[in-house]
mmCIF file of C-alpha atoms and ligand atoms in Angstrom:
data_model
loop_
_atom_site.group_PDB
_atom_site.id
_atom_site.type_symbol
_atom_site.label_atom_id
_atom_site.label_comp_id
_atom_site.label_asym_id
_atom_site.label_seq_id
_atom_site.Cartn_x
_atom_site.Cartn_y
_atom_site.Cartn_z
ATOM 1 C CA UNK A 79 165.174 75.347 44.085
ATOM 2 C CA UNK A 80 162.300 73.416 45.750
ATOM 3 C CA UNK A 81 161.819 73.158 49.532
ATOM 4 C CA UNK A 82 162.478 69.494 49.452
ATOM 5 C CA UNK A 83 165.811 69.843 48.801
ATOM 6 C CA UNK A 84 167.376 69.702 52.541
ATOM 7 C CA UNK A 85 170.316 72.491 52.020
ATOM 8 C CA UNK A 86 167.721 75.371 50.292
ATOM 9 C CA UNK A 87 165.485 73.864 53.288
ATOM 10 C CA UNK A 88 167.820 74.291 56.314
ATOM 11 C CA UNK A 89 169.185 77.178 54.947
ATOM 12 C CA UNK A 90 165.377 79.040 54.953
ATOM 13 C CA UNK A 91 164.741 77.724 58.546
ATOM 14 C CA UNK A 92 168.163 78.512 59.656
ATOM 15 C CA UNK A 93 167.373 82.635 58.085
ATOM 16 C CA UNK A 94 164.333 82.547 60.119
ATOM 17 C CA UNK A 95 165.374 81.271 63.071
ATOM 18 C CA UNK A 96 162.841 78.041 62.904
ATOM 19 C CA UNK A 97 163.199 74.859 64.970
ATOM 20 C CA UNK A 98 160.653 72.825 64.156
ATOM 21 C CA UNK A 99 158.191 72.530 66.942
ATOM 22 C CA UNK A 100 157.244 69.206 68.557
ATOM 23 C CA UNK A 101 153.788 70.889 70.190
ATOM 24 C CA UNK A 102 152.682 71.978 66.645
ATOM 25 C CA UNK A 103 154.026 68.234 65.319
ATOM 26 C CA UNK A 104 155.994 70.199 62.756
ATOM 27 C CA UNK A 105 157.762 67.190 60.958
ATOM 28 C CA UNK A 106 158.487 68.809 57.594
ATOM 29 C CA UNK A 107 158.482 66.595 54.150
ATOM 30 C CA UNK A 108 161.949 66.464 51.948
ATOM 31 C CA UNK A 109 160.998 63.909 49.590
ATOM 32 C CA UNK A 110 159.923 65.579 46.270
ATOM 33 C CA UNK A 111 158.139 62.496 45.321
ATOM 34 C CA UNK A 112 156.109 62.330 47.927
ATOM 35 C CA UNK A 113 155.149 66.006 47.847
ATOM 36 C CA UNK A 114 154.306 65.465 44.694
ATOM 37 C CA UNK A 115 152.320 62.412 44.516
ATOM 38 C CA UNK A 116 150.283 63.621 47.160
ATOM 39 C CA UNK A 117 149.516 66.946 45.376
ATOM 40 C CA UNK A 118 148.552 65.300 42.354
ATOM 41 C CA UNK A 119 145.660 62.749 44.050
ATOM 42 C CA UNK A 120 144.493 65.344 46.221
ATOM 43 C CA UNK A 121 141.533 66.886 43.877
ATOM 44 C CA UNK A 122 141.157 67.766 40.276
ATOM 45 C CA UNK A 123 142.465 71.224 38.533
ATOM 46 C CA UNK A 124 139.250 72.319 38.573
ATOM 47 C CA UNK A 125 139.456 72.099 42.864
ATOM 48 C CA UNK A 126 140.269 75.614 45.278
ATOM 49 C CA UNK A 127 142.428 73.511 47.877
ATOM 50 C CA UNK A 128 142.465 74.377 52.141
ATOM 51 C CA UNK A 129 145.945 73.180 53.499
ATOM 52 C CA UNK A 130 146.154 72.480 57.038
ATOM 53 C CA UNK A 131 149.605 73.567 58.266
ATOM 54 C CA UNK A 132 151.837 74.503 55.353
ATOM 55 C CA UNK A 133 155.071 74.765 57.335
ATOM 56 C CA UNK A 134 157.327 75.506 55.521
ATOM 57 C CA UNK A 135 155.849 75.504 52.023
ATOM 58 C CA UNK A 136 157.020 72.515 50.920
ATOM 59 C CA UNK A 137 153.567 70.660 49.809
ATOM 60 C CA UNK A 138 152.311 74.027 49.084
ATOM 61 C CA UNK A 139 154.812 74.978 46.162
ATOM 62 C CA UNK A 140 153.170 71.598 44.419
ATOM 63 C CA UNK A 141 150.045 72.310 44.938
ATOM 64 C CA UNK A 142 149.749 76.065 43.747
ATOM 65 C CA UNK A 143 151.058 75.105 40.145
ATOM 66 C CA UNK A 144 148.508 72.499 40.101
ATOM 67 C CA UNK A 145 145.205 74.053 41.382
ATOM 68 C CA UNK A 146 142.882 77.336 41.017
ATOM 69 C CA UNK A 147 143.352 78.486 44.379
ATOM 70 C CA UNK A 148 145.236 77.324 47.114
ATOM 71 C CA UNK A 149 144.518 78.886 50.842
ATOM 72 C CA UNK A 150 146.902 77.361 53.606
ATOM 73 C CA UNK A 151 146.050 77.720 57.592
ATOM 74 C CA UNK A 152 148.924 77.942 59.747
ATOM 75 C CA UNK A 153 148.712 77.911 63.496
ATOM 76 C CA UNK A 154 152.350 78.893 64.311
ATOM 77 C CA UNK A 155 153.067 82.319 63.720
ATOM 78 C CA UNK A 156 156.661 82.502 63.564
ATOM 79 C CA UNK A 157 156.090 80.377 60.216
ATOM 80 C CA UNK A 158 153.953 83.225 58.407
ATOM 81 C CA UNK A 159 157.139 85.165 57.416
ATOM 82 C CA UNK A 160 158.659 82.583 55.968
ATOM 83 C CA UNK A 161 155.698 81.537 53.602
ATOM 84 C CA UNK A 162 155.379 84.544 52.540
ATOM 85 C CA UNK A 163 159.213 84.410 51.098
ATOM 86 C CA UNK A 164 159.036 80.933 50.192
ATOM 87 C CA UNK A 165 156.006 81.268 48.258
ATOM 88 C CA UNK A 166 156.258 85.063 47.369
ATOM 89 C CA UNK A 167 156.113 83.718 43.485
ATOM 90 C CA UNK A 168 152.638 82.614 43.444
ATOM 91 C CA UNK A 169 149.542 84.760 42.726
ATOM 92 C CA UNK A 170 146.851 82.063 43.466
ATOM 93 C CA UNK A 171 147.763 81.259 47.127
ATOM 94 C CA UNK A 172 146.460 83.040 50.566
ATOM 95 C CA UNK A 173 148.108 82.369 53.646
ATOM 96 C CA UNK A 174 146.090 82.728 56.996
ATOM 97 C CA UNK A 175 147.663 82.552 60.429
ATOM 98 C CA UNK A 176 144.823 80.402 62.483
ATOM 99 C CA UNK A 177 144.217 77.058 64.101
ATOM 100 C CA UNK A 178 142.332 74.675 61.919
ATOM 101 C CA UNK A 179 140.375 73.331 64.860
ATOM 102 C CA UNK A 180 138.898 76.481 65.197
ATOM 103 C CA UNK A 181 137.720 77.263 61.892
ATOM 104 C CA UNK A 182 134.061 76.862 60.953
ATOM 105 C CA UNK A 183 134.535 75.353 57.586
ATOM 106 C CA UNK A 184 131.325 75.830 55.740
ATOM 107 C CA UNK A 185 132.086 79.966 56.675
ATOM 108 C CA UNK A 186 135.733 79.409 55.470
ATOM 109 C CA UNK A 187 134.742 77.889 52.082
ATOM 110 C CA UNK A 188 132.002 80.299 51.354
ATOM 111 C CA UNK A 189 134.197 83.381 52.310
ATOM 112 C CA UNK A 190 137.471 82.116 50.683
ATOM 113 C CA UNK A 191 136.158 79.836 47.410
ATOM 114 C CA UNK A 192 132.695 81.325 46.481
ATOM 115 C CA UNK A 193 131.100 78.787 44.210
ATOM 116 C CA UNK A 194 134.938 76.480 43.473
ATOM 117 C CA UNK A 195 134.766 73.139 44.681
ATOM 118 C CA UNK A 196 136.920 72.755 47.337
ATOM 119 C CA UNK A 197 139.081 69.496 49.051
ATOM 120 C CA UNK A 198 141.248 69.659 51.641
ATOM 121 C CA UNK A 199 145.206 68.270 51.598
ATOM 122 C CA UNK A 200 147.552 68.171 54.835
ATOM 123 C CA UNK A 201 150.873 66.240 56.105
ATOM 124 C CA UNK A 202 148.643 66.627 58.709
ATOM 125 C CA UNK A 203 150.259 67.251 63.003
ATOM 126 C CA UNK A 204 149.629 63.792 64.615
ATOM 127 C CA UNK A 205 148.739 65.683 67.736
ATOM 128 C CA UNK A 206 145.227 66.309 66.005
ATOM 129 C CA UNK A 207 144.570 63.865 63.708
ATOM 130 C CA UNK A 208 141.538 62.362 64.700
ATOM 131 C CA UNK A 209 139.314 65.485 65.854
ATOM 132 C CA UNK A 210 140.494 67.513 62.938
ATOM 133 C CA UNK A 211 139.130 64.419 60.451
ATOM 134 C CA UNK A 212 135.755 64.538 62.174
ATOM 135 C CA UNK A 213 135.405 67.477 62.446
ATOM 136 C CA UNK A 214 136.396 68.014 58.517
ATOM 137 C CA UNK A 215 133.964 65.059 58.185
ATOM 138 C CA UNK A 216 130.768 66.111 60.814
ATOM 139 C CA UNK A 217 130.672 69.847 59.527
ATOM 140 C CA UNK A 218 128.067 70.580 57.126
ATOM 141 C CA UNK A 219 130.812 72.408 54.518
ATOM 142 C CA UNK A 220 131.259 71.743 50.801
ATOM 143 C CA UNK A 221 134.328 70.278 51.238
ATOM 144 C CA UNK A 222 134.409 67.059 48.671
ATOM 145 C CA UNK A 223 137.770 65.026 49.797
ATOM 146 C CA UNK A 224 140.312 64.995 52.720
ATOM 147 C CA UNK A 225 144.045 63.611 51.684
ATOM 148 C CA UNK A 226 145.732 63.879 54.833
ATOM 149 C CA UNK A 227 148.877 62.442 55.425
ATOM 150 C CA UNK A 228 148.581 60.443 58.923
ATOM 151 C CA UNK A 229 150.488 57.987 61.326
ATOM 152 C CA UNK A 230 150.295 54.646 59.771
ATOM 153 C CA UNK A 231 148.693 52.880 62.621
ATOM 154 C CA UNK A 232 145.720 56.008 62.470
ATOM 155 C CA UNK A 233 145.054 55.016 58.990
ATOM 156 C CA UNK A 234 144.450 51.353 59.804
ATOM 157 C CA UNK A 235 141.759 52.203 62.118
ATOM 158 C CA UNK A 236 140.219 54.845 59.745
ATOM 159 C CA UNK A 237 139.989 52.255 57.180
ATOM 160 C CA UNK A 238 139.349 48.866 59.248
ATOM 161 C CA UNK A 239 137.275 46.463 58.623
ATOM 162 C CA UNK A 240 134.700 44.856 61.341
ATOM 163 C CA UNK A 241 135.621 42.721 63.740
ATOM 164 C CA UNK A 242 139.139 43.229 63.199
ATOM 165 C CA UNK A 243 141.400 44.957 66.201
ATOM 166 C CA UNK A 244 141.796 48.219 64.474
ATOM 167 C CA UNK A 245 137.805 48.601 64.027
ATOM 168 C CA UNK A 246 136.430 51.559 66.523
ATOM 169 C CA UNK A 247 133.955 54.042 66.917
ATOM 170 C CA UNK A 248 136.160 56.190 64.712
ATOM 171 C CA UNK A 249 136.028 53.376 61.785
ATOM 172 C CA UNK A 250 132.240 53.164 61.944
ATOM 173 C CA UNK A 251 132.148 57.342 61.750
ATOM 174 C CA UNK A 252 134.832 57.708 58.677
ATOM 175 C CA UNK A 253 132.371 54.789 56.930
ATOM 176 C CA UNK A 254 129.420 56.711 57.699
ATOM 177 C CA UNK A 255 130.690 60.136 56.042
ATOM 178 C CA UNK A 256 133.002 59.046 53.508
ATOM 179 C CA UNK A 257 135.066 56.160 50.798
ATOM 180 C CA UNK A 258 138.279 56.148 52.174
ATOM 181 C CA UNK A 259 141.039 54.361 50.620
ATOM 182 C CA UNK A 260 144.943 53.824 51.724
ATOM 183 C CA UNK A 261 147.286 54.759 48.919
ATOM 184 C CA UNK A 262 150.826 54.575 50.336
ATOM 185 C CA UNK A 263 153.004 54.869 53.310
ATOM 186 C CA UNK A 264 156.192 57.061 53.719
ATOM 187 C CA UNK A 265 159.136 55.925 55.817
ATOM 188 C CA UNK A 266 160.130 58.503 58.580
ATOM 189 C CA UNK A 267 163.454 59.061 57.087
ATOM 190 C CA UNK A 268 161.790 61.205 54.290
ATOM 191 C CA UNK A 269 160.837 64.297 57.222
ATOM 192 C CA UNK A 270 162.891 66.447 59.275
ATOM 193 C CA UNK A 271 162.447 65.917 61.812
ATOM 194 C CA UNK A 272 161.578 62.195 61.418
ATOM 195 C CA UNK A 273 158.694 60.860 63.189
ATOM 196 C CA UNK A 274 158.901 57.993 65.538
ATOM 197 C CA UNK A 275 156.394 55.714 63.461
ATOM 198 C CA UNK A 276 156.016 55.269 59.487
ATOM 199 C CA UNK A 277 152.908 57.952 58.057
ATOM 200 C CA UNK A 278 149.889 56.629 55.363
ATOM 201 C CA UNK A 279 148.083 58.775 52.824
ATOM 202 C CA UNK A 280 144.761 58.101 52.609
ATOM 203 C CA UNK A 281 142.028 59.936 50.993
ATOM 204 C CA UNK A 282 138.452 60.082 52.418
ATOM 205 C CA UNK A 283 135.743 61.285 49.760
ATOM 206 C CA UNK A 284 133.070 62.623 51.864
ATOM 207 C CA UNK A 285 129.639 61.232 50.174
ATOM 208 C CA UNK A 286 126.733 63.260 49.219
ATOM 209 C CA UNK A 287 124.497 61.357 51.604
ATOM 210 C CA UNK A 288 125.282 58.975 54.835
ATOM 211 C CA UNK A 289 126.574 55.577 53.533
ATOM 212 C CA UNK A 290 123.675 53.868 55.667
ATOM 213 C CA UNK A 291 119.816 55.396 56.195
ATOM 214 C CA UNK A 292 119.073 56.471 60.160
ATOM 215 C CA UNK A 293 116.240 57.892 61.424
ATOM 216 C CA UNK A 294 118.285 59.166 64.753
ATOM 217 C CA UNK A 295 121.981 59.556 63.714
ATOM 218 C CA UNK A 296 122.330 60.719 67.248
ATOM 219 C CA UNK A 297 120.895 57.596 68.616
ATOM 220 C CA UNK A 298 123.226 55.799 65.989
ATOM 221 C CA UNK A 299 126.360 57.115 67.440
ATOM 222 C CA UNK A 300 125.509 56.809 71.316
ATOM 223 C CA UNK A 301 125.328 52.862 70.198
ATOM 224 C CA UNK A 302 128.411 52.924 68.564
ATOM 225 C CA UNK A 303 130.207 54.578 71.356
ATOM 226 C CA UNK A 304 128.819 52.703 73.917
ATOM 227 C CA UNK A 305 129.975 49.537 71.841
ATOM 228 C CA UNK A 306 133.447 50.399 71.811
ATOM 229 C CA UNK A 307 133.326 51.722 75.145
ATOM 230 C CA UNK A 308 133.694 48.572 76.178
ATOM 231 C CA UNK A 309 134.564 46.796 73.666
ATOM 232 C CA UNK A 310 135.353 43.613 75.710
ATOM 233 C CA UNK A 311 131.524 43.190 76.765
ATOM 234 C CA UNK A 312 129.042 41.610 75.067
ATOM 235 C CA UNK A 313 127.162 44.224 72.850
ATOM 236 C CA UNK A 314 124.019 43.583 75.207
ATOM 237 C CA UNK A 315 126.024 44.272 78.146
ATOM 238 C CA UNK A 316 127.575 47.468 76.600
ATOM 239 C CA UNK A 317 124.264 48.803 75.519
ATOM 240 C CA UNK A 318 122.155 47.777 78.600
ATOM 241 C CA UNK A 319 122.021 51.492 79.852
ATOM 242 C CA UNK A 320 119.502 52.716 76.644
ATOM 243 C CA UNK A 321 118.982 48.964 75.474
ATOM 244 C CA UNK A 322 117.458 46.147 77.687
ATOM 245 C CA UNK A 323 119.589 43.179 77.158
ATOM 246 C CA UNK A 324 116.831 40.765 75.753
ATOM 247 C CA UNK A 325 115.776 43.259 73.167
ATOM 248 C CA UNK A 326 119.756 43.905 71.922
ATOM 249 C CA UNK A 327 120.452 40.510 71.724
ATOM 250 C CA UNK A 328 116.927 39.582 69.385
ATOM 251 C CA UNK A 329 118.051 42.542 67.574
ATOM 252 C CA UNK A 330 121.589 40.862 67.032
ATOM 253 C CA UNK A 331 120.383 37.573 65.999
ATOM 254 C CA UNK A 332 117.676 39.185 63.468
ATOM 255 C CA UNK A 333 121.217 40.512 61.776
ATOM 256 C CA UNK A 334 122.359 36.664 62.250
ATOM 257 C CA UNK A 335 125.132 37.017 64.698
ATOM 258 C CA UNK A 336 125.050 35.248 68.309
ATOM 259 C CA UNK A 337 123.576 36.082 71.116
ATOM 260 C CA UNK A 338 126.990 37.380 72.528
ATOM 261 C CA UNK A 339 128.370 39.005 69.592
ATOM 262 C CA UNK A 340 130.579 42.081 70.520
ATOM 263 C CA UNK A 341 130.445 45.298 68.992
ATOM 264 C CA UNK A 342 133.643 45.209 67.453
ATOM 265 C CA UNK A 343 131.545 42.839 64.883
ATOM 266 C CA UNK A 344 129.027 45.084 63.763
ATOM 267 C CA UNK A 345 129.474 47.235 60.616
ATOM 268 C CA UNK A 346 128.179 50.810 60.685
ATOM 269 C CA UNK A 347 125.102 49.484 58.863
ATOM 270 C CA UNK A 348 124.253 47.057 61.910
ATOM 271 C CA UNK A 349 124.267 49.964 63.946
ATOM 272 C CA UNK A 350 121.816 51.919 62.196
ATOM 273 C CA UNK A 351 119.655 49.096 61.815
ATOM 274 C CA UNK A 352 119.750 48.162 65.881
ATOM 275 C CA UNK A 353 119.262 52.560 66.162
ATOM 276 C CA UNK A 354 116.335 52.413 64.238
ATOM 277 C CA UNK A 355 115.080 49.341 65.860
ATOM 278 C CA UNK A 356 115.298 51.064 69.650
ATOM 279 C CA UNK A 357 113.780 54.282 68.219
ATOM 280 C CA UNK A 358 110.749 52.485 66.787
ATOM 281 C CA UNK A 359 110.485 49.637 69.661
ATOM 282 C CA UNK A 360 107.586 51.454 72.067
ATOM 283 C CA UNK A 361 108.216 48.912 74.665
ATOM 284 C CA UNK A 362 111.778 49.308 75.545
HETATM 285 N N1 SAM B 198 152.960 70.787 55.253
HETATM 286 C C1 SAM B 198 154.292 70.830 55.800
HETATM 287 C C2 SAM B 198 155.109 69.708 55.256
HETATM 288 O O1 SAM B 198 154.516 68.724 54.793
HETATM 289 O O2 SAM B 198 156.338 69.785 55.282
HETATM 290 C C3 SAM B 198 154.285 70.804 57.340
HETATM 291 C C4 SAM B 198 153.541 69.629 57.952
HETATM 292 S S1 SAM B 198 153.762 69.487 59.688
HETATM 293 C C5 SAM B 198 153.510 67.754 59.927
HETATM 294 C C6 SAM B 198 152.253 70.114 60.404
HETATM 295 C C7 SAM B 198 152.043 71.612 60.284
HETATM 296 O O3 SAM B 198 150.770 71.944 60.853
HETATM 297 C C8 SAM B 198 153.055 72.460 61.033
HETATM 298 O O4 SAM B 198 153.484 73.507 60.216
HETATM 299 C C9 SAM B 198 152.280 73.009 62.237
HETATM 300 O O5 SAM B 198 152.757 74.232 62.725
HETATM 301 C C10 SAM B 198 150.891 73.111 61.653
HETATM 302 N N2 SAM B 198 149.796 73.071 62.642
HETATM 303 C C11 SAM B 198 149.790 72.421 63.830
HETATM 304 N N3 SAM B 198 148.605 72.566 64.453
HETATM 305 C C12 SAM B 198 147.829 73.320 63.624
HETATM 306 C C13 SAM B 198 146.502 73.827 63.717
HETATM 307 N N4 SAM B 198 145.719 73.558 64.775
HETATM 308 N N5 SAM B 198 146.030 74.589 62.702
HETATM 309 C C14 SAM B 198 146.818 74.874 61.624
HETATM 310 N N6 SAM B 198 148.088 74.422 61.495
HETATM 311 C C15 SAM B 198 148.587 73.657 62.469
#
């Protein structure tokens, strides 16, 4: 019997004593198709794979069949117990008790994988979405792809394009370290508990290199937080604490937009362009 099914699933949490936790985000997945759809794009069967909060089990048991090695973190530690019934049958997964936000990844991969290539898959807990995808993203670890399971509206920002409401200083970082694409959203009938809002999958391949060349990536994203900052100035105005006004502006028509263009316009290469500009400009 699979965890998806909701009477072999109640009847586990209901042995252990579980309510699923709203601090830990613990909506758990019942839809089998789901489970698996997400366990098959995740990586390829030649991939060790990190999930971030296994729960229950219930993405786990797909993804052990289906990959070398399988290590799953899991923060809440009345949870551990239960793994290790649910998923007593499998010889290739570890289990770790831990929080994910505390975990230095390149150590993790080295100590748990050896030489396997690695990517990460989570029905990720809203409540850390966004710094757990940087930091999956920032961290210098041999981690190849991130299929996370997210709110919907989340995934619309991750994968906005410029100028459009959704586009932020998140966007422009997920472009800079990684292709991500949308591949489907799940209703919030198919969790227990459901979630308020409807969830996305989307995978971000993290790229060998930076999508854009930057001489001062730092630089780069003190521009692109500034922008969005205040994201209802004018870029010049936004910027006019590291950027005199006259110099962002000439640097805003050279990449043909007005005068008064807002940040929200610029794509993640404009920025590096303007941050290389400002580094090399000895006068400002
Ligand atoms: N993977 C399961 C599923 O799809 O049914 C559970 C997903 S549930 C949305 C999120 C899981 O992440 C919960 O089990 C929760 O306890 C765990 N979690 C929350 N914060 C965490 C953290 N910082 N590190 C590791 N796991 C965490």
């Amino acid at each position: 019997m699979r965890l998806t099914d909701l009477t072999y699933a109640h009847a586990v949490m209901r042995a252990h004593g579980i309510n699923p936790q709203k601090r830990y985000g613990q909506n758990f997945l019942t839809n089998a198709q789901v489970v698996d759809t997400i366990a098959e794009i995740c990586a390829d069967e030649e991939c060790g794979i990190i999930e971030i909060g296994p729960g229950i089990g219930t993405l786990t048991e797909a993804l052990c069949p289906l990959y070398k090695k399988v290590v799953a973190i899991e923060i809440d530690r009345n949870l551990i117990p239960v793994l290790h019934e649910t998923l007593s049958r499998f010889n290739n997964l570890e289990i770790i008790e831990g929080d994910a936000m505390k975990i230095d990844f390149k150590e993790f991969c080295k100590d748990h994988f050896g030489d396997m290539r690695v990517c990460v898959c989570a029905n990720l807990p809203y409540y850390i979405t966004s710094p757990i995808i940087m930091k999956l993203l920032e961290e210098d670890s041999p981690i190849e792809s991130i299929t996370v399971m997210i709110q919907k509206e989340v995934a619309d920002r991750l994968c906005a394009n410029p100028g459009t409401s959704e586009y932020g200083a998140i966007t422009a970082a997920v472009q800079y370290y990684s292709e991500s694409e949308k591949c489907f959203n799940v209703a919030p009938g198919n969790f227990i508990p459901p979630p308020k809002v409807t969830s996305t999958v989307i995978k971000m391949n993290k790229l060998s290199e930076p999508s854009v060349k930057c001489s001062d990536t730092k630089l780069l994203f003190t521009l692109v937080r500034l922008a969005f900052e205040q994201r209802r100035k004018t870029l010049a105005n936004a910027l006019s604490s590291i950027s005199p006004k006259e110099f962002t502006e000439n640097v805003a028509e050279e990449l043909g937009y007005p005068r008064d263009v807002r940040g929200e316009k610029l794509s993640i290469d404009d920025f590096a362009y303007m941050a290389d500009k400002l580094k090399n400009n000895t006068n400002v």
